Amino acid sequence: MRAAMRPLPLLALAVTLGAALPALAEAPKVVASIKPVHSLVAAVMEGVAEPALIVRGAASPHTYAMKPSDAKALAAADLVFWIGPELEGFLDKPVTANARQATSVTLLEAPGVTLLDAREGGAWEAHDHGHEHTHDHDHKHDDKHAHEDDHGHDEVNTHIWLSPANARAMVAAIAEALTAKDPANAAAYTANAERTARSIDALDAELKAALAPVAGRPFVVFHDAYQYFEAQYGLNGVGAITVNPERRPSAKRLSEIRAKIGGLGAACVFAEPQFEPALVNTIVEGTPAKKGVLDPEGADLKDGPGLYPALMRNIAASLKDCLGS
Ligand SMILES: [Zn+2]
């Protein structure tokens, strides 16, 4: 009888120590690449642990350079969530070299994520001829789902999180990867993922109603990050200042866009906090277009589960404010 009772005080101690954390086991160390991905991962991990984030503040994944602390976080990681090398090119080598222990989850390839082709032609087209970036016009567009190599999505728009349906698919993939790595907390991941999916649905309905009055009104963006958002809400993005945000647009490109604002009837030109706002001032000067700001990454927003819905609401509010008045 005494012998059988012996383990009890130990068990009671463990329960007392663990009382502050609902987690049933040591949670996996998780790294997320960009704020929107981090937000969805944080939502699924709520109550278990917090993921680390690489691209912080107003930094852009298009121009990011890895820091030593990022390499350290990757080296310690069990799981890395990112969109894929087509967006976070800076992570391509480190995920192999630094995050050797980690499972890498590229959300661009998550089941249920719908991909849109990068737009070409007219005001979406790059016109800075002569640089080393080759734009392969012979590329077959019908093979975008074939993963024949690591970079099979060069012609795909990588800003997949700006579609609520894609965000839901990402949440499902995140929960699945977490559960596979950490089955002890499966119930928490499943419950969090279901709750997050429901709130994304409610957000989608809210944004649909909010944006209906400005559907179809033409506008110009800094870079073509909003294609998924536009498709979902019937919005009319007619061009981008730069097709490749890794490069500053040429003077020629800027004057072309300026000339096109009149022709396209763009009511607004949107800057982004990740890039130089002076460019947008130059472009709208002397045109009837108004200036706005759109932020596809959540530069000024607090990291965590609330960032994703705040980011989506901010984009909707900016579009509505500028296009609706
Ligand atoms: Zn982008």
Short mmCIF file of C-alpha atoms and ligand atoms in Angstrom, two decimals:
data_model
loop_
_atom_site.label_atom_id
_atom_site.label_comp_id
_atom_site.label_asym_id
_atom_site.label_seq_id
_atom_site.Cartn_x
_atom_site.Cartn_y
_atom_site.Cartn_z
CA MET A 1 0.00 0.00 0.00
CA ARG A 2 2.75 2.42 1.03
CA ALA A 3 4.82 1.48 -2.05
CA ALA A 4 1.88 2.06 -4.35
CA MET A 5 1.31 5.51 -2.88
CA ARG A 6 4.90 6.58 -3.32
CA PRO A 7 4.64 8.10 -6.82
CA LEU A 8 1.74 10.31 -5.80
CA PRO A 9 3.64 13.20 -4.16
CA LEU A 10 5.89 13.41 -7.24
CA LEU A 11 2.89 13.49 -9.53
CA ALA A 12 1.25 16.16 -7.38
CA LEU A 13 4.43 18.26 -7.59
CA ALA A 14 4.50 17.96 -11.37
CA VAL A 15 0.88 19.01 -11.62
CA THR A 16 1.51 22.01 -9.36
CA LEU A 17 4.52 23.16 -11.38
CA GLY A 18 2.69 22.66 -14.63
CA ALA A 19 -0.45 24.43 -13.48
CA ALA A 20 0.51 27.77 -15.07
CA LEU A 21 1.01 26.12 -18.46
CA PRO A 22 -1.75 24.03 -20.01
CA ALA A 23 0.90 22.40 -22.23
CA LEU A 24 1.17 18.70 -21.57
CA ALA A 25 4.79 18.30 -22.63
CA GLU A 26 7.73 20.46 -23.55
CA ALA A 27 6.52 22.39 -26.57
CA PRO A 28 8.53 22.35 -29.80
CA LYS A 29 10.71 25.35 -30.67
CA VAL A 30 9.03 27.02 -33.60
CA VAL A 31 10.31 29.76 -35.93
CA ALA A 32 8.08 31.71 -38.34
CA SER A 33 9.46 33.80 -41.20
CA ILE A 34 7.20 36.86 -41.53
CA LYS A 35 4.60 38.53 -39.31
CA PRO A 36 1.42 37.20 -40.98
CA VAL A 37 2.76 33.62 -40.88
CA HIS A 38 3.91 34.15 -37.28
CA SER A 39 0.44 35.40 -36.36
CA LEU A 40 -1.32 32.31 -37.71
CA VAL A 41 1.26 30.01 -36.06
CA ALA A 42 0.90 31.93 -32.75
CA ALA A 43 -2.89 31.49 -32.96
CA VAL A 44 -2.57 27.72 -33.39
CA MET A 45 0.03 27.54 -30.56
CA GLU A 46 -1.91 29.74 -28.13
CA GLY A 47 -1.69 28.35 -24.59
CA VAL A 48 1.17 26.01 -25.53
CA ALA A 49 4.14 28.24 -26.45
CA GLU A 50 5.06 31.26 -28.56
CA PRO A 51 6.82 30.98 -31.91
CA ALA A 52 9.90 33.10 -32.74
CA LEU A 53 9.77 35.60 -35.62
CA ILE A 54 12.52 36.43 -38.13
CA VAL A 55 11.37 39.45 -40.21
CA ARG A 56 10.45 41.98 -37.53
CA GLY A 57 9.09 45.53 -37.51
CA ALA A 58 8.93 47.27 -40.87
CA ALA A 59 11.47 44.98 -42.56
CA SER A 60 10.37 43.40 -45.86
CA PRO A 61 10.91 39.75 -46.79
CA HIS A 62 11.83 40.99 -50.29
CA THR A 63 14.92 42.80 -49.02
CA TYR A 64 15.70 41.06 -45.70
CA ALA A 65 19.23 40.09 -44.64
CA MET A 66 19.66 37.36 -41.99
CA LYS A 67 21.04 38.38 -38.59
CA PRO A 68 23.22 36.17 -36.35
CA SER A 69 20.28 35.89 -33.91
CA ASP A 70 18.14 34.51 -36.76
CA ALA A 71 20.72 31.82 -37.50
CA LYS A 72 20.75 30.95 -33.78
CA ALA A 73 16.95 30.68 -33.64
CA LEU A 74 16.98 28.46 -36.72
CA ALA A 75 19.68 26.23 -35.25
CA ALA A 76 17.53 25.65 -32.15
CA ALA A 77 14.26 25.19 -34.08
CA ASP A 78 12.20 22.01 -34.31
CA LEU A 79 9.83 23.52 -36.89
CA VAL A 80 10.20 26.38 -39.37
CA PHE A 81 7.10 27.87 -41.03
CA TRP A 82 7.60 30.08 -44.08
CA ILE A 83 5.91 30.83 -47.40
CA GLY A 84 8.77 29.42 -49.45
CA PRO A 85 12.01 30.38 -51.23
CA GLU A 86 10.02 32.35 -53.83
CA LEU A 87 9.16 34.96 -51.15
CA GLU A 88 11.73 34.57 -48.36
CA GLY A 89 14.76 33.98 -50.59
CA PHE A 90 17.01 34.92 -47.65
CA LEU A 91 15.86 31.74 -45.82
CA ASP A 92 16.53 29.32 -48.67
CA LYS A 93 20.11 28.44 -47.66
CA PRO A 94 19.78 28.97 -43.87
CA VAL A 95 16.87 26.50 -43.65
CA THR A 96 19.22 23.84 -45.02
CA ALA A 97 22.45 25.07 -43.40
CA ASN A 98 21.29 26.34 -39.97
CA ALA A 99 17.98 24.64 -39.31
CA ARG A 100 19.30 21.11 -39.81
CA GLN A 101 17.23 19.65 -36.96
CA ALA A 102 14.03 21.38 -38.00
CA THR A 103 11.13 20.33 -40.16
CA SER A 104 10.62 23.04 -42.79
CA VAL A 105 7.03 23.77 -43.77
CA THR A 106 6.64 25.84 -46.97
CA LEU A 107 3.07 27.12 -46.80
CA LEU A 108 2.94 28.00 -50.50
CA GLU A 109 2.68 24.24 -51.02
CA ALA A 110 0.14 23.60 -48.24
CA PRO A 111 -2.90 21.54 -49.30
CA GLY A 112 -5.85 23.78 -50.13
CA VAL A 113 -3.79 26.92 -50.82
CA THR A 114 -4.95 28.43 -54.12
CA LEU A 115 -2.18 30.09 -56.13
CA LEU A 116 -2.59 32.97 -58.56
CA ASP A 117 -0.14 33.62 -61.40
CA ALA A 118 1.99 36.75 -61.06
CA ARG A 119 0.44 39.40 -63.29
CA GLU A 120 2.10 40.51 -66.47
CA GLY A 121 1.31 43.06 -69.11
CA GLY A 122 0.35 46.74 -69.03
CA ALA A 123 1.05 48.53 -65.77
CA TRP A 124 1.95 45.26 -64.01
CA GLU A 125 4.90 44.66 -66.31
CA ALA A 126 8.49 45.46 -65.37
CA HIS A 127 10.06 47.91 -67.79
CA ASP A 128 13.58 48.17 -66.41
CA HIS A 129 15.20 46.42 -69.33
CA GLY A 130 18.83 45.38 -69.32
CA HIS A 131 19.22 44.19 -65.74
CA GLU A 132 20.41 40.70 -64.86
CA HIS A 133 17.04 39.45 -63.66
CA THR A 134 15.71 37.39 -66.54
CA HIS A 135 12.00 37.24 -67.01
CA ASP A 136 11.28 34.07 -68.91
CA HIS A 137 8.37 34.79 -71.21
CA ASP A 138 8.58 31.28 -72.65
CA HIS A 139 7.79 29.80 -69.24
CA LYS A 140 4.75 27.54 -69.40
CA HIS A 141 2.08 28.93 -67.08
CA ASP A 142 0.07 25.75 -66.95
CA ASP A 143 2.74 23.91 -64.96
CA LYS A 144 2.58 26.11 -61.86
CA HIS A 145 1.47 23.23 -59.65
CA ALA A 146 4.24 20.94 -60.82
CA HIS A 147 6.99 20.93 -58.21
CA GLU A 148 9.75 19.79 -60.47
CA ASP A 149 12.35 21.81 -58.58
CA ASP A 150 12.72 24.05 -55.51
CA HIS A 151 11.80 27.15 -57.47
CA GLY A 152 8.82 25.95 -59.45
CA HIS A 153 6.71 28.97 -58.39
CA ASP A 154 8.72 31.80 -59.95
CA GLU A 155 5.63 32.98 -61.82
CA VAL A 156 3.28 32.76 -58.84
CA ASN A 157 2.14 35.61 -56.59
CA THR A 158 3.60 34.69 -53.19
CA HIS A 159 1.40 36.90 -50.92
CA ILE A 160 -0.97 34.00 -50.30
CA TRP A 161 -2.02 35.04 -46.76
CA LEU A 162 -4.05 37.96 -48.14
CA SER A 163 -6.76 35.47 -49.12
CA PRO A 164 -8.84 34.35 -46.12
CA ALA A 165 -9.40 30.96 -47.77
CA ASN A 166 -5.63 30.52 -48.07
CA ALA A 167 -5.14 31.65 -44.46
CA ARG A 168 -7.53 28.88 -43.40
CA ALA A 169 -5.58 26.32 -45.43
CA MET A 170 -2.36 27.63 -43.85
CA VAL A 171 -3.85 27.26 -40.35
CA ALA A 172 -4.79 23.64 -41.12
CA ALA A 173 -1.27 22.88 -42.39
CA ILE A 174 0.28 24.60 -39.35
CA ALA A 175 -1.88 22.55 -36.95
CA GLU A 176 -1.02 19.35 -38.78
CA ALA A 177 2.74 20.00 -38.65
CA LEU A 178 2.60 20.99 -34.97
CA THR A 179 0.58 17.90 -34.11
CA ALA A 180 3.01 15.63 -35.96
CA LYS A 181 5.95 17.18 -34.07
CA ASP A 182 4.19 17.44 -30.70
CA PRO A 183 1.32 14.92 -30.40
CA ALA A 184 1.03 15.55 -26.64
CA ASN A 185 -0.50 18.97 -27.40
CA ALA A 186 -2.64 17.79 -30.32
CA ALA A 187 -5.91 18.69 -28.61
CA ALA A 188 -4.79 22.29 -28.05
CA TYR A 189 -3.57 22.68 -31.66
CA THR A 190 -6.82 21.25 -33.05
CA ALA A 191 -9.06 23.41 -30.86
CA ASN A 192 -7.01 26.55 -31.63
CA ALA A 193 -7.02 25.84 -35.37
CA GLU A 194 -10.80 25.35 -35.38
CA ARG A 195 -11.36 28.57 -33.44
CA THR A 196 -8.97 30.48 -35.74
CA ALA A 197 -10.69 29.14 -38.87
CA ARG A 198 -14.07 30.32 -37.54
CA SER A 199 -12.71 33.79 -36.80
CA ILE A 200 -11.15 34.00 -40.29
CA ASP A 201 -14.59 33.20 -41.75
CA ALA A 202 -16.19 35.96 -39.69
CA LEU A 203 -13.42 38.37 -40.73
CA ASP A 204 -14.00 37.48 -44.39
CA ALA A 205 -17.73 38.26 -44.14
CA GLU A 206 -16.96 41.54 -42.35
CA LEU A 207 -14.46 42.64 -45.04
CA LYS A 208 -16.80 41.63 -47.87
CA ALA A 209 -19.48 43.96 -46.50
CA ALA A 210 -17.01 46.77 -45.75
CA LEU A 211 -15.41 46.75 -49.21
CA ALA A 212 -18.52 46.34 -51.36
CA PRO A 213 -18.93 50.15 -51.80
CA VAL A 214 -15.42 50.55 -53.34
CA ALA A 215 -15.47 47.43 -55.55
CA GLY A 216 -14.25 48.18 -59.06
CA ARG A 217 -12.63 51.55 -58.29
CA PRO A 218 -9.16 51.65 -59.91
CA PHE A 219 -5.99 52.09 -57.84
CA VAL A 220 -2.22 51.66 -58.10
CA VAL A 221 -0.15 49.80 -55.48
CA PHE A 222 3.55 49.92 -54.62
CA HIS A 223 4.13 46.27 -55.46
CA ASP A 224 1.75 43.54 -56.53
CA ALA A 225 1.10 42.10 -53.07
CA TYR A 226 -2.70 42.41 -53.10
CA GLN A 227 -3.83 40.17 -55.92
CA TYR A 228 -5.46 37.62 -53.58
CA PHE A 229 -7.20 40.37 -51.61
CA GLU A 230 -8.45 42.02 -54.81
CA ALA A 231 -9.75 38.73 -56.19
CA GLN A 232 -11.63 37.96 -52.98
CA TYR A 233 -13.31 41.37 -52.64
CA GLY A 234 -13.88 42.43 -56.26
CA LEU A 235 -11.30 45.21 -56.09
CA ASN A 236 -9.65 46.81 -59.10
CA GLY A 237 -5.87 47.12 -58.73
CA VAL A 238 -4.68 48.38 -62.13
CA GLY A 239 -0.93 48.53 -61.73
CA ALA A 240 2.13 48.48 -59.49
CA ILE A 241 4.94 51.00 -59.14
CA THR A 242 7.46 48.17 -59.07
CA VAL A 243 7.12 44.55 -60.12
CA ASN A 244 10.27 43.54 -58.27
CA PRO A 245 10.44 45.24 -54.84
CA GLU A 246 14.02 44.03 -54.42
CA ARG A 247 14.99 46.82 -56.81
CA ARG A 248 14.32 50.53 -56.76
CA PRO A 249 12.18 51.38 -59.80
CA SER A 250 14.04 53.25 -62.53
CA ALA A 251 13.29 56.91 -63.34
CA LYS A 252 11.85 55.68 -66.61
CA ARG A 253 9.51 53.31 -64.79
CA LEU A 254 8.34 56.11 -62.48
CA SER A 255 7.51 58.45 -65.34
CA GLU A 256 5.69 55.63 -67.14
CA ILE A 257 3.55 54.94 -64.07
CA ARG A 258 2.87 58.67 -63.68
CA ALA A 259 1.71 58.86 -67.27
CA LYS A 260 -0.46 55.79 -66.76
CA ILE A 261 -2.31 57.10 -63.69
CA GLY A 262 -4.39 59.42 -65.90
CA GLY A 263 -4.97 56.77 -68.55
CA LEU A 264 -5.94 54.12 -66.00
CA GLY A 265 -8.11 56.55 -64.03
CA ALA A 266 -6.49 55.48 -60.76
CA ALA A 267 -8.18 57.18 -57.82
CA CYS A 268 -5.43 56.28 -55.35
CA VAL A 269 -1.76 55.35 -55.27
CA PHE A 270 -0.72 53.32 -52.23
CA ALA A 271 2.69 53.45 -50.56
CA GLU A 272 3.96 50.73 -48.21
CA PRO A 273 5.72 51.24 -44.87
CA GLN A 274 8.43 48.76 -45.94
CA PHE A 275 9.54 50.96 -48.85
CA GLU A 276 10.46 54.58 -49.50
CA PRO A 277 7.25 56.71 -49.38
CA ALA A 278 8.88 59.61 -51.31
CA LEU A 279 8.45 57.64 -54.50
CA VAL A 280 4.68 57.79 -54.15
CA ASN A 281 4.75 61.57 -53.54
CA THR A 282 6.68 61.99 -56.79
CA ILE A 283 4.24 59.82 -58.68
CA VAL A 284 0.97 61.46 -57.57
CA GLU A 285 2.27 65.05 -57.86
CA GLY A 286 0.25 66.90 -60.50
CA THR A 287 -2.23 64.01 -60.94
CA PRO A 288 -5.77 63.75 -59.51
CA ALA A 289 -4.82 60.55 -57.64
CA LYS A 290 -4.80 60.56 -53.85
CA LYS A 291 -2.18 58.93 -51.64
CA GLY A 292 -2.78 56.07 -49.24
CA VAL A 293 -0.76 53.43 -47.41
CA LEU A 294 -1.23 49.68 -47.63
CA ASP A 295 0.75 47.26 -45.50
CA PRO A 296 0.79 43.60 -46.53
CA GLU A 297 3.10 42.54 -43.64
CA GLY A 298 1.83 44.40 -40.55
CA ALA A 299 4.86 46.65 -39.94
CA ASP A 300 3.34 48.66 -37.10
CA LEU A 301 1.22 45.92 -35.62
CA LYS A 302 1.93 43.99 -32.43
CA ASP A 303 3.16 40.47 -33.20
CA GLY A 304 0.90 37.63 -32.17
CA PRO A 305 -2.48 36.02 -32.87
CA GLY A 306 -4.23 39.39 -33.26
CA LEU A 307 -1.90 40.62 -36.00
CA TYR A 308 -3.50 38.75 -38.88
CA PRO A 309 -7.05 40.09 -38.48
CA ALA A 310 -5.68 43.58 -37.73
CA LEU A 311 -3.55 43.48 -40.89
CA MET A 312 -6.55 42.47 -43.03
CA ARG A 313 -8.79 45.12 -41.42
CA ASN A 314 -6.11 47.80 -41.94
CA ILE A 315 -5.81 47.02 -45.65
CA ALA A 316 -9.61 47.15 -46.00
CA ALA A 317 -9.83 50.44 -44.06
CA SER A 318 -7.05 52.09 -46.14
CA LEU A 319 -8.70 51.06 -49.40
CA LYS A 320 -12.11 52.22 -48.22
CA ASP A 321 -10.81 55.56 -46.88
CA CYS A 322 -8.90 56.47 -50.03
CA LEU A 323 -11.21 55.02 -52.69
CA GLY A 324 -14.51 55.80 -51.01
CA SER A 325 -14.22 59.56 -50.66
ZN ZN B 1 5.64 41.42 -51.37
#
